[in-house]
Amino acid sequence: MFENKTVVITGGTGSLGKVLTRRLLSMNERKPKKIIIFSRDEAKQHFMRVEYLEKKKVTDEVIYRNFEQLLEFRIGDIRDYHSVCSVLRNADVVINAAALKQVPSCEYFPYEAVQTNITGPENIVRAIKEQDFKIETVVGVSTDKACKPINVMGMTKAIQERIFITANIFVPHTRFICVRYGNVLASRGSVIPLFHEQIRNGGPVTITTEDMTRFLLPLEKAVDTIFAAIKMAEPGETFIPNVPASRITDVAKALIGNRDVNIEITGIRPGEKIHEILVSDEEAWHTYTRGDYYVIKSMLPELLKTEEKESPLGKEYSSSDSIMTLKETKALLKKHNLMINHEIIEEGEVLR
């Protein structure tokens, strides 16, 4: 999929970009010719470059000879068409991980979310079309919040999906596909780092509602989903991982263990869903199982080129469908080194 190719990761200094980069670099003789990290945060790029070069103490001149390295860093903004044109010029594969992701931020600054999450993807499509770039595949990274969206973040991500899917009609020489998944375990702003801090401080552990459930997705599985989509997806398809779910109260109880720490119910926050939904009732009638993934086929007839042999999913795919027990939840957290006795390393974003 990647051998001798140039891969551009927009928003590549985030937690997903770091693990994605690490996986690409580990491919040895089949690794890409070039991996380009495109983002607007020079500090995050600096720390990621230092980590890649395996240096402990450096000065700013480590940026020299940047363009000769396998892992290249580019300062730029997905919102700026000229920046996008510049970074995509020699790309073969583009993974769009650039986004405003925090629900409250997007609620308070909705137009900022529109510029990053909608104008950004449109700039990618426009650049490929107008500049006639010979890009093979573009992957749009989406979220469960794009499914039946009730907040600005989800609304803008839902539009991103449609921009990329429709692009297959107007830019047929490039394959545009999407991946959609829920909250990643221990990612920045998620409950597990919060619970760790609350438990270490003696509590209470705050939960918005006892009924809340969430998919528990390891970051490696998020990367697996991107790779699976690049390998198997047809133009316009959206790949969704089939992953376990748990009650948030069980996550808290598993982390608290035998400690004398109370759980406090605080009430639903603005824009928050009780359950994560990755496939809606409406989408379920054109969603099919493919290996460990659900695949939503485009509703556009121009993109439905192959008939599926199996029956469609036919029902909503929600985190409330198949919930793990407390014992199973604890085992999963242990497996991914997320219990209190394991330190979660955060450098702006989690490195897992």
Short mmCIF file of C-alpha atoms in Angstrom, two decimals:
data_model
loop_
_atom_site.label_atom_id
_atom_site.label_comp_id
_atom_site.label_asym_id
_atom_site.label_seq_id
_atom_site.Cartn_x
_atom_site.Cartn_y
_atom_site.Cartn_z
CA MET A 1 0.00 0.00 0.00
CA PHE A 2 2.76 2.44 0.91
CA GLU A 3 5.98 1.09 -0.55
CA ASN A 4 7.97 3.82 -2.30
CA LYS A 5 5.09 6.29 -1.99
CA THR A 6 4.78 9.77 -0.53
CA VAL A 7 2.28 9.90 2.33
CA VAL A 8 0.94 13.22 3.63
CA ILE A 9 -0.65 13.29 7.10
CA THR A 10 -2.49 16.53 7.77
CA GLY A 11 -2.68 17.32 11.47
CA GLY A 12 0.10 14.76 11.79
CA THR A 13 1.44 15.94 15.16
CA GLY A 14 -1.65 14.69 17.00
CA SER A 15 -1.89 11.36 18.82
CA LEU A 16 -3.24 9.57 15.72
CA GLY A 17 -0.56 11.09 13.50
CA LYS A 18 2.21 9.99 15.83
CA VAL A 19 1.09 6.35 15.99
CA LEU A 20 0.37 6.35 12.25
CA THR A 21 3.88 7.67 11.59
CA ARG A 22 5.44 5.11 13.91
CA ARG A 23 3.63 2.30 12.09
CA LEU A 24 4.71 3.59 8.67
CA LEU A 25 8.33 3.89 9.79
CA SER A 26 8.28 0.31 11.12
CA MET A 27 7.53 -1.18 7.69
CA ASN A 28 11.27 -1.64 7.00
CA GLU A 29 11.85 -2.44 3.32
CA ARG A 30 8.18 -1.69 2.45
CA LYS A 31 8.06 1.71 4.10
CA PRO A 32 7.06 4.84 2.17
CA LYS A 33 9.54 6.91 0.18
CA LYS A 34 8.49 9.99 2.16
CA ILE A 35 6.20 10.77 5.11
CA ILE A 36 5.17 14.42 5.32
CA ILE A 37 3.71 15.80 8.56
CA PHE A 38 1.63 18.86 7.73
CA SER A 39 0.42 21.06 10.59
CA ARG A 40 0.52 24.62 11.90
CA ASP A 41 2.04 24.03 15.35
CA GLU A 42 5.80 24.45 15.14
CA ALA A 43 6.32 23.44 18.78
CA LYS A 44 4.59 20.08 18.32
CA GLN A 45 6.56 19.52 15.12
CA HIS A 46 9.79 20.27 16.99
CA PHE A 47 9.07 17.73 19.73
CA MET A 48 8.02 15.11 17.20
CA ARG A 49 11.17 15.71 15.13
CA VAL A 50 13.35 15.38 18.24
CA GLU A 51 11.61 12.11 19.14
CA TYR A 52 12.16 10.80 15.60
CA LEU A 53 15.84 11.76 15.66
CA GLU A 54 16.19 10.09 19.09
CA LYS A 55 17.92 13.10 20.58
CA LYS A 56 17.47 14.27 24.17
CA LYS A 57 18.76 17.83 24.07
CA VAL A 58 18.77 19.82 20.86
CA THR A 59 18.65 23.34 19.57
CA ASP A 60 16.51 24.70 16.77
CA GLU A 61 18.98 23.80 14.02
CA VAL A 62 17.66 20.21 13.98
CA ILE A 63 15.26 21.57 11.36
CA TYR A 64 18.16 21.85 8.88
CA ARG A 65 18.11 19.22 6.13
CA ASN A 66 14.44 18.61 6.96
CA PHE A 67 13.58 18.02 3.31
CA GLU A 68 16.23 15.30 2.94
CA GLN A 69 14.72 13.17 5.72
CA LEU A 70 12.32 10.26 5.28
CA LEU A 71 10.09 12.00 7.85
CA GLU A 72 9.61 15.56 6.63
CA PHE A 73 7.78 18.34 8.48
CA ARG A 74 5.85 21.13 6.77
CA ILE A 75 4.37 24.18 8.50
CA GLY A 76 1.03 25.09 6.97
CA ASP A 77 -2.70 25.35 7.53
CA ILE A 78 -5.36 23.06 6.06
CA ARG A 79 -7.58 26.17 5.84
CA ASP A 80 -5.19 27.84 3.40
CA TYR A 81 -5.55 26.68 -0.19
CA HIS A 82 -1.99 27.67 -1.17
CA SER A 83 -0.52 25.70 1.76
CA VAL A 84 -2.57 22.67 0.77
CA CYS A 85 -1.48 22.91 -2.88
CA SER A 86 2.16 23.11 -1.83
CA VAL A 87 2.11 20.01 0.42
CA LEU A 88 0.03 17.82 -1.93
CA ARG A 89 2.11 18.44 -5.04
CA ASN A 90 4.01 15.13 -5.01
CA ALA A 91 1.75 13.10 -2.72
CA ASP A 92 0.43 9.62 -3.46
CA VAL A 93 -1.66 9.06 -0.31
CA VAL A 94 -3.27 11.74 1.89
CA ILE A 95 -4.65 11.04 5.37
CA ASN A 96 -6.65 14.01 6.64
CA ALA A 97 -6.38 13.98 10.44
CA ALA A 98 -6.47 17.78 10.79
CA ALA A 99 -9.54 18.81 12.78
CA LEU A 100 -11.03 20.83 15.58
CA LYS A 101 -12.16 17.94 17.78
CA GLN A 102 -13.30 19.23 21.14
CA VAL A 103 -17.08 19.50 21.32
CA PRO A 104 -17.28 22.58 23.61
CA SER A 105 -14.67 24.51 21.58
CA CYS A 106 -16.65 23.93 18.41
CA GLU A 107 -19.88 25.02 20.15
CA TYR A 108 -18.36 28.33 21.24
CA PHE A 109 -16.48 28.93 17.97
CA PRO A 110 -18.59 27.23 15.29
CA TYR A 111 -17.13 29.12 12.33
CA GLU A 112 -13.62 28.07 13.35
CA ALA A 113 -14.84 24.44 13.22
CA VAL A 114 -16.33 25.10 9.77
CA GLN A 115 -13.02 26.46 8.45
CA THR A 116 -10.93 23.51 9.67
CA ASN A 117 -13.39 20.63 9.35
CA ILE A 118 -15.19 21.70 6.15
CA THR A 119 -13.09 24.25 4.26
CA GLY A 120 -9.96 22.17 4.93
CA PRO A 121 -11.27 19.01 3.21
CA GLU A 122 -12.72 21.14 0.41
CA ASN A 123 -9.24 22.65 -0.11
CA ILE A 124 -7.82 19.13 -0.52
CA VAL A 125 -10.41 18.21 -3.15
CA ARG A 126 -10.07 21.56 -4.92
CA ALA A 127 -6.27 21.31 -5.04
CA ILE A 128 -6.32 17.82 -6.54
CA LYS A 129 -8.91 18.85 -9.13
CA GLU A 130 -7.56 22.26 -10.14
CA GLN A 131 -3.86 21.35 -10.03
CA ASP A 132 -4.45 17.89 -11.54
CA PHE A 133 -2.39 16.19 -8.83
CA LYS A 134 -1.92 12.45 -9.42
CA ILE A 135 -2.93 11.43 -5.90
CA GLU A 136 -4.10 7.83 -5.57
CA THR A 137 -6.07 7.87 -2.29
CA VAL A 138 -7.43 10.41 0.19
CA VAL A 139 -8.67 9.18 3.59
CA GLY A 140 -10.98 11.42 5.63
CA VAL A 141 -10.78 10.69 9.37
CA SER A 142 -14.24 11.13 10.87
CA THR A 143 -15.98 10.54 14.21
CA ASP A 144 -19.05 8.91 15.74
CA LYS A 145 -20.33 12.45 16.31
CA ALA A 146 -20.88 12.76 12.54
CA CYS A 147 -23.57 10.10 12.86
CA LYS A 148 -26.92 11.76 13.69
CA PRO A 149 -25.02 14.89 14.75
CA ILE A 150 -26.29 17.04 17.61
CA ASN A 151 -23.26 19.31 18.00
CA VAL A 152 -21.17 21.55 15.74
CA MET A 153 -18.19 19.21 15.78
CA GLY A 154 -20.35 16.32 14.52
CA MET A 155 -22.15 18.49 11.97
CA THR A 156 -18.89 19.70 10.42
CA LYS A 157 -17.44 16.18 10.37
CA ALA A 158 -20.59 14.87 8.67
CA ILE A 159 -20.12 17.49 5.94
CA GLN A 160 -16.45 16.47 5.63
CA GLU A 161 -17.56 12.90 4.91
CA ARG A 162 -19.93 14.10 2.17
CA ILE A 163 -17.29 16.39 0.61
CA PHE A 164 -14.84 13.51 0.27
CA ILE A 165 -17.43 10.95 -0.89
CA THR A 166 -18.87 13.26 -3.55
CA ALA A 167 -15.35 14.12 -4.75
CA ASN A 168 -15.15 10.65 -6.32
CA ILE A 169 -17.56 11.87 -9.01
CA PHE A 170 -15.74 15.10 -9.85
CA VAL A 171 -12.16 13.83 -9.39
CA PRO A 172 -12.49 10.21 -10.58
CA HIS A 173 -8.74 9.52 -10.87
CA THR A 174 -8.40 9.78 -7.05
CA ARG A 175 -10.10 7.40 -4.61
CA PHE A 176 -11.73 9.28 -1.72
CA ILE A 177 -12.70 7.16 1.30
CA CYS A 178 -13.48 7.73 4.99
CA VAL A 179 -13.02 6.07 8.36
CA ARG A 180 -15.29 6.73 11.32
CA TYR A 181 -14.71 5.75 14.94
CA GLY A 182 -15.50 6.91 18.48
CA ASN A 183 -13.36 8.20 21.31
CA VAL A 184 -9.88 6.72 21.43
CA LEU A 185 -8.76 5.21 24.74
CA ALA A 186 -6.81 7.74 26.84
CA SER A 187 -6.72 10.41 24.13
CA ARG A 188 -6.40 14.06 25.13
CA GLY A 189 -9.56 15.34 26.83
CA SER A 190 -11.01 11.84 27.33
CA VAL A 191 -12.25 10.37 30.61
CA ILE A 192 -9.39 7.99 31.44
CA PRO A 193 -6.67 10.65 32.06
CA LEU A 194 -9.33 12.65 33.94
CA PHE A 195 -10.28 9.65 36.08
CA HIS A 196 -6.59 8.99 36.83
CA GLU A 197 -6.14 12.54 38.11
CA GLN A 198 -9.35 12.47 40.15
CA ILE A 199 -8.50 9.12 41.76
CA ARG A 200 -4.94 10.22 42.62
CA ASN A 201 -6.42 13.32 44.28
CA GLY A 202 -8.78 11.20 46.38
CA GLY A 203 -11.89 11.75 44.29
CA PRO A 204 -14.65 12.12 43.62
CA VAL A 205 -14.71 10.62 40.14
CA THR A 206 -17.25 12.61 38.11
CA ILE A 207 -19.59 10.94 35.60
CA THR A 208 -22.33 12.80 33.75
CA THR A 209 -24.88 9.95 33.84
CA GLU A 210 -24.94 6.34 35.02
CA ASP A 211 -26.44 5.24 31.69
CA MET A 212 -23.54 6.49 29.55
CA THR A 213 -21.73 3.93 27.37
CA ARG A 214 -18.71 4.33 25.12
CA PHE A 215 -16.76 2.22 22.63
CA LEU A 216 -13.27 1.45 23.97
CA LEU A 217 -11.01 1.87 20.95
CA PRO A 218 -7.22 1.55 21.27
CA LEU A 219 -5.30 4.01 19.11
CA GLU A 220 -3.58 1.13 17.30
CA LYS A 221 -7.04 -0.10 16.20
CA ALA A 222 -7.80 3.37 14.85
CA VAL A 223 -4.65 3.11 12.71
CA ASP A 224 -5.62 -0.46 11.70
CA THR A 225 -8.94 0.94 10.44
CA ILE A 226 -7.16 3.49 8.25
CA PHE A 227 -4.88 0.80 6.82
CA ALA A 228 -7.83 -1.55 6.20
CA ALA A 229 -9.72 1.18 4.37
CA ILE A 230 -6.71 2.03 2.19
CA LYS A 231 -6.30 -1.65 1.38
CA MET A 232 -9.93 -2.64 0.76
CA ALA A 233 -12.27 0.34 0.39
CA GLU A 234 -13.94 1.20 -2.87
CA PRO A 235 -14.45 4.87 -3.77
CA GLY A 236 -17.00 6.52 -1.47
CA GLU A 237 -16.98 3.87 1.25
CA THR A 238 -16.68 4.56 4.99
CA PHE A 239 -14.94 1.99 7.22
CA ILE A 240 -15.96 1.53 10.87
CA PRO A 241 -14.20 -0.76 13.38
CA ASN A 242 -16.17 -3.38 15.26
CA VAL A 243 -14.98 -2.74 18.84
CA PRO A 244 -16.17 -3.47 22.41
CA ALA A 245 -18.13 -1.00 24.52
CA SER A 246 -18.51 -0.42 28.24
CA ARG A 247 -20.49 1.60 30.75
CA ILE A 248 -18.47 4.60 31.88
CA THR A 249 -19.38 3.71 35.47
CA ASP A 250 -17.62 0.37 34.96
CA VAL A 251 -14.54 2.16 33.58
CA ALA A 252 -14.49 4.28 36.75
CA LYS A 253 -15.03 1.27 39.04
CA ALA A 254 -12.27 -0.70 37.27
CA LEU A 255 -9.81 2.17 37.77
CA ILE A 256 -10.84 2.88 41.37
CA GLY A 257 -10.52 -0.77 42.43
CA ASN A 258 -10.38 -1.06 46.24
CA ARG A 259 -9.61 2.61 46.83
CA ASP A 260 -11.92 4.69 49.02
CA VAL A 261 -13.03 7.00 46.21
CA ASN A 262 -16.60 8.09 45.55
CA ILE A 263 -18.36 8.43 42.18
CA GLU A 264 -20.38 11.63 41.66
CA ILE A 265 -23.08 12.05 38.98
CA THR A 266 -22.91 15.58 37.53
CA GLY A 267 -25.48 15.56 34.68
CA ILE A 268 -25.23 15.55 30.88
CA ARG A 269 -23.00 18.25 29.36
CA PRO A 270 -24.07 20.41 26.38
CA GLY A 271 -23.76 18.50 23.10
CA GLU A 272 -23.06 15.17 24.81
CA LYS A 273 -24.65 11.86 23.76
CA ILE A 274 -25.50 9.08 26.21
CA HIS A 275 -24.38 6.42 23.70
CA GLU A 276 -21.92 6.56 20.83
CA ILE A 277 -23.54 5.70 17.49
CA LEU A 278 -21.30 4.70 14.60
CA VAL A 279 -23.97 3.58 12.11
CA SER A 280 -27.43 5.15 12.13
CA ASP A 281 -30.72 3.33 11.39
CA GLU A 282 -30.83 5.04 8.01
CA GLU A 283 -27.23 4.16 7.11
CA ALA A 284 -27.65 0.56 8.30
CA TRP A 285 -29.55 -0.38 5.13
CA HIS A 286 -26.46 0.25 3.00
CA THR A 287 -23.90 -0.97 5.58
CA TYR A 288 -22.18 -4.36 5.22
CA THR A 289 -19.71 -6.47 7.17
CA ARG A 290 -16.23 -6.82 5.71
CA GLY A 291 -13.85 -8.73 7.99
CA ASP A 292 -13.58 -6.91 11.33
CA TYR A 293 -15.23 -3.79 9.96
CA TYR A 294 -18.57 -2.36 8.99
CA VAL A 295 -18.57 -0.61 5.61
CA ILE A 296 -21.08 2.12 4.78
CA LYS A 297 -21.55 2.30 1.04
CA SER A 298 -22.30 5.64 -0.55
CA MET A 299 -25.92 6.54 -1.19
CA LEU A 300 -24.90 8.07 -4.55
CA PRO A 301 -25.88 5.66 -7.35
CA GLU A 302 -22.85 6.68 -9.45
CA LEU A 303 -20.57 5.10 -6.82
CA LEU A 304 -22.44 1.80 -6.35
CA LYS A 305 -20.48 -0.30 -8.81
CA THR A 306 -20.50 -3.70 -7.04
CA GLU A 307 -23.32 -5.71 -5.55
CA GLU A 308 -22.90 -7.00 -1.99
CA LYS A 309 -23.57 -10.72 -1.55
CA GLU A 310 -24.53 -10.49 2.13
CA SER A 311 -27.53 -8.75 3.69
CA PRO A 312 -27.05 -5.24 5.07
CA LEU A 313 -26.56 -4.59 8.78
CA GLY A 314 -30.15 -3.39 8.96
CA LYS A 315 -29.97 -1.77 12.42
CA GLU A 316 -28.17 0.99 14.27
CA TYR A 317 -24.67 0.22 15.57
CA SER A 318 -24.42 1.75 19.04
CA SER A 319 -22.19 1.44 22.10
CA SER A 320 -25.31 0.27 23.98
CA ASP A 321 -25.64 -2.87 21.83
CA SER A 322 -23.09 -5.20 23.39
CA ILE A 323 -21.66 -3.96 26.68
CA MET A 324 -18.72 -5.62 28.42
CA THR A 325 -18.96 -6.68 32.04
CA LEU A 326 -16.96 -4.90 34.75
CA LYS A 327 -14.48 -7.80 34.72
CA GLU A 328 -14.05 -7.58 30.93
CA THR A 329 -13.64 -3.79 31.12
CA LYS A 330 -10.91 -4.11 33.74
CA ALA A 331 -9.11 -6.75 31.63
CA LEU A 332 -9.17 -4.45 28.57
CA LEU A 333 -7.78 -1.50 30.55
CA LYS A 334 -5.02 -3.72 31.94
CA LYS A 335 -4.19 -5.02 28.46
CA HIS A 336 -3.57 -1.47 27.23
CA ASN A 337 -1.67 -0.35 30.35
CA LEU A 338 -4.33 2.14 31.41
CA MET A 339 -4.71 1.22 35.08
CA ILE A 340 -3.69 3.70 37.79
CA ASN A 341 -0.30 2.03 38.32
CA HIS A 342 0.61 2.77 34.68
CA GLU A 343 1.56 6.32 33.77
CA ILE A 344 -0.26 7.85 30.82
CA ILE A 345 2.31 9.93 28.95
CA GLU A 346 0.85 13.14 27.58
CA GLU A 347 2.80 15.58 25.41
CA GLY A 348 -0.08 17.78 24.36
CA GLU A 349 -1.67 14.58 23.15
CA VAL A 350 -1.32 10.98 24.20
CA LEU A 351 1.38 8.91 22.51
CA ARG A 352 -0.43 5.56 22.63
#
